[in-house]
Amino acid sequence: GRARDLCRLGAHTRAAATSSTVSVTAGSMRASFKYPKLYSDLLKLYEYYWRLHKSLPKTFRFTVGEYILRQLSACLPCVVVANEADRDNEAERQEAANALKNAKTNLETARAFFTLAWELKLISHQSAAEVNARIDTVARQAEKWRQWFERESAANERTLDR
């Protein structure tokens, strides 16, 4: 669907995570989206960077800063794809693993450009350390979840070979 397409566009790129539920009401429609801790931490990273983004010099903000925002934004549909994957369907498990790989690639790309902002002394050491710690947390979760999907696929293949 659309989320999968958005995830692919951002790519150059039910584990034990705590989850939350968000209810969305639009007119008479009501949907519930249960998301993993990874999603929540990604939103917190985005919010933190957004506050920094607003204080960047205009030329940097509208070039590299916007690119960082696009990379972080591209991670969201990747997490949704992984979260919505049918864990019993091999193709969807593989798609989820690929989506999480894309999310991690997008995070590392954002980190590279964020480091550029730090090198140019546009952000403080404290802000750089905070963003890097948040990226580490989110990237580690995405990688662990991707590994889970791949282990499940491998276990399923071994079961089918018997």
mmCIF file with all atom_site columns, N, CA and C in Angstrom, residues 4 11 18 20 29 53 67 73 85 93 98 104 107 111-112 124 136 138 141 143 157 159:
data_model
loop_
_atom_site.group_PDB
_atom_site.id
_atom_site.type_symbol
_atom_site.label_atom_id
_atom_site.label_alt_id
_atom_site.label_comp_id
_atom_site.label_asym_id
_atom_site.label_entity_id
_atom_site.label_seq_id
_atom_site.pdbx_PDB_ins_code
_atom_site.Cartn_x
_atom_site.Cartn_y
_atom_site.Cartn_z
_atom_site.occupancy
_atom_site.B_iso_or_equiv
_atom_site.pdbx_formal_charge
_atom_site.auth_seq_id
_atom_site.auth_comp_id
_atom_site.auth_asym_id
_atom_site.auth_atom_id
_atom_site.pdbx_PDB_model_num
ATOM 1  N N  . ARG A 1 4   ? 3.971   1.280   2.311  1.00 0.00 ? 4   ARG A N  1
ATOM 2  C CA . ARG A 1 4   ? 5.091   0.518   1.753  1.00 0.00 ? 4   ARG A CA 1
ATOM 3  C C  . ARG A 1 4   ? 5.805   1.333   0.673  1.00 0.00 ? 4   ARG A C  1
ATOM 4  N N  . ALA A 1 11  ? 14.239  4.990   0.987  1.00 0.00 ? 11  ALA A N  1
ATOM 5  C CA . ALA A 1 11  ? 15.421  4.154   1.036  1.00 0.00 ? 11  ALA A CA 1
ATOM 6  C C  . ALA A 1 11  ? 16.487  4.612   0.064  1.00 0.00 ? 11  ALA A C  1
ATOM 7  N N  . THR A 1 18  ? 7.882   -2.690  24.194 1.00 0.00 ? 18  THR A N  1
ATOM 8  C CA . THR A 1 18  ? 6.667   -2.165  24.781 1.00 0.00 ? 18  THR A CA 1
ATOM 9  C C  . THR A 1 18  ? 5.884   -1.484  23.682 1.00 0.00 ? 18  THR A C  1
ATOM 10 N N  . SER A 1 20  ? 2.185   0.767   22.481 1.00 0.00 ? 20  SER A N  1
ATOM 11 C CA . SER A 1 20  ? 1.119   1.667   22.885 1.00 0.00 ? 20  SER A CA 1
ATOM 12 C C  . SER A 1 20  ? 0.047   1.642   21.815 1.00 0.00 ? 20  SER A C  1
ATOM 13 N N  . MET A 1 29  ? -15.316 7.447   11.159 1.00 0.00 ? 29  MET A N  1
ATOM 14 C CA . MET A 1 29  ? -14.372 6.326   11.125 1.00 0.00 ? 29  MET A CA 1
ATOM 15 C C  . MET A 1 29  ? -13.530 6.335   12.393 1.00 0.00 ? 29  MET A C  1
ATOM 16 N N  . HIS A 1 53  ? 16.119  22.029  14.561 1.00 0.00 ? 53  HIS A N  1
ATOM 17 C CA . HIS A 1 53  ? 15.991  22.447  13.164 1.00 0.00 ? 53  HIS A CA 1
ATOM 18 C C  . HIS A 1 53  ? 15.549  23.909  13.056 1.00 0.00 ? 53  HIS A C  1
ATOM 19 N N  . TYR A 1 67  ? 16.701  17.901  4.401  1.00 0.00 ? 67  TYR A N  1
ATOM 20 C CA . TYR A 1 67  ? 17.070  16.536  4.019  1.00 0.00 ? 67  TYR A CA 1
ATOM 21 C C  . TYR A 1 67  ? 17.050  15.620  5.251  1.00 0.00 ? 67  TYR A C  1
ATOM 22 N N  . SER A 1 73  ? 11.540  11.345  8.449  1.00 0.00 ? 73  SER A N  1
ATOM 23 C CA . SER A 1 73  ? 10.144  11.097  8.058  1.00 0.00 ? 73  SER A CA 1
ATOM 24 C C  . SER A 1 73  ? 9.999   9.778   7.305  1.00 0.00 ? 73  SER A C  1
ATOM 25 N N  . ALA A 1 85  ? 3.009   -6.121  9.299  1.00 0.00 ? 85  ALA A N  1
ATOM 26 C CA . ALA A 1 85  ? 3.319   -7.372  8.592  1.00 0.00 ? 85  ALA A CA 1
ATOM 27 C C  . ALA A 1 85  ? 2.668   -8.575  9.271  1.00 0.00 ? 85  ALA A C  1
ATOM 28 N N  . ARG A 1 93  ? 7.108   -11.071 6.079  1.00 0.00 ? 93  ARG A N  1
ATOM 29 C CA . ARG A 1 93  ? 8.254   -11.021 7.010  1.00 0.00 ? 93  ARG A CA 1
ATOM 30 C C  . ARG A 1 93  ? 9.480   -10.460 6.307  1.00 0.00 ? 93  ARG A C  1
ATOM 31 N N  . ASN A 1 98  ? 13.155  -5.882  5.207  1.00 0.00 ? 98  ASN A N  1
ATOM 32 C CA . ASN A 1 98  ? 13.694  -4.883  4.275  1.00 0.00 ? 98  ASN A CA 1
ATOM 33 C C  . ASN A 1 98  ? 13.302  -3.463  4.684  1.00 0.00 ? 98  ASN A C  1
ATOM 34 N N  . LYS A 1 104 ? 16.825  1.874   9.084  1.00 0.00 ? 104 LYS A N  1
ATOM 35 C CA . LYS A 1 104 ? 18.151  2.020   9.694  1.00 0.00 ? 104 LYS A CA 1
ATOM 36 C C  . LYS A 1 104 ? 19.083  2.803   8.767  1.00 0.00 ? 104 LYS A C  1
ATOM 37 N N  . LEU A 1 107 ? 18.210  6.410   9.040  1.00 0.00 ? 107 LEU A N  1
ATOM 38 C CA . LEU A 1 107 ? 18.708  6.963   10.306 1.00 0.00 ? 107 LEU A CA 1
ATOM 39 C C  . LEU A 1 107 ? 20.199  7.276   10.220 1.00 0.00 ? 107 LEU A C  1
ATOM 40 N N  . ARG A 1 111 ? 22.087  10.807  10.508 1.00 0.00 ? 111 ARG A N  1
ATOM 41 C CA . ARG A 1 111 ? 23.193  11.009  11.451 1.00 0.00 ? 111 ARG A CA 1
ATOM 42 C C  . ARG A 1 111 ? 24.390  11.647  10.742 1.00 0.00 ? 111 ARG A C  1
ATOM 43 N N  . ALA A 1 112 ? 24.688  11.184  9.542  1.00 0.00 ? 112 ALA A N  1
ATOM 44 C CA . ALA A 1 112 ? 25.830  11.723  8.798  1.00 0.00 ? 112 ALA A CA 1
ATOM 45 C C  . ALA A 1 112 ? 25.643  13.217  8.539  1.00 0.00 ? 112 ALA A C  1
ATOM 46 N N  . SER A 1 124 ? 25.301  22.536  19.237 1.00 0.00 ? 124 SER A N  1
ATOM 47 C CA . SER A 1 124 ? 26.201  22.338  20.374 1.00 0.00 ? 124 SER A CA 1
ATOM 48 C C  . SER A 1 124 ? 26.619  20.874  20.509 1.00 0.00 ? 124 SER A C  1
ATOM 49 N N  . ASP A 1 136 ? 21.033  6.184   18.049 1.00 0.00 ? 136 ASP A N  1
ATOM 50 C CA . ASP A 1 136 ? 21.527  4.868   18.459 1.00 0.00 ? 136 ASP A CA 1
ATOM 51 C C  . ASP A 1 136 ? 20.399  3.993   18.987 1.00 0.00 ? 136 ASP A C  1
ATOM 52 N N  . VAL A 1 138 ? 17.097  4.187   18.471 1.00 0.00 ? 138 VAL A N  1
ATOM 53 C CA . VAL A 1 138 ? 16.135  3.822   17.430 1.00 0.00 ? 138 VAL A CA 1
ATOM 54 C C  . VAL A 1 138 ? 16.763  2.833   16.440 1.00 0.00 ? 138 VAL A C  1
ATOM 55 N N  . GLN A 1 141 ? 16.993  -0.655  17.944 1.00 0.00 ? 141 GLN A N  1
ATOM 56 C CA . GLN A 1 141 ? 15.686  -1.323  17.969 1.00 0.00 ? 141 GLN A CA 1
ATOM 57 C C  . GLN A 1 141 ? 15.297  -1.823  16.581 1.00 0.00 ? 141 GLN A C  1
ATOM 58 N N  . GLU A 1 143 ? 17.279  -2.612  14.142 1.00 0.00 ? 143 GLU A N  1
ATOM 59 C CA . GLU A 1 143 ? 18.145  -3.741  13.783 1.00 0.00 ? 143 GLU A CA 1
ATOM 60 C C  . GLU A 1 143 ? 17.723  -5.022  14.503 1.00 0.00 ? 143 GLU A C  1
ATOM 61 N N  . GLU A 1 157 ? 11.969  -21.745 7.207  1.00 0.00 ? 157 GLU A N  1
ATOM 62 C CA . GLU A 1 157 ? 12.595  -22.504 6.121  1.00 0.00 ? 157 GLU A CA 1
ATOM 63 C C  . GLU A 1 157 ? 13.091  -23.857 6.605  1.00 0.00 ? 157 GLU A C  1
ATOM 64 N N  . THR A 1 159 ? 11.881  -25.566 9.082  1.00 0.00 ? 159 THR A N  1
ATOM 65 C CA . THR A 1 159 ? 10.706  -26.393 9.332  1.00 0.00 ? 159 THR A CA 1
ATOM 66 C C  . THR A 1 159 ? 10.164  -26.974 8.031  1.00 0.00 ? 159 THR A C  1
#
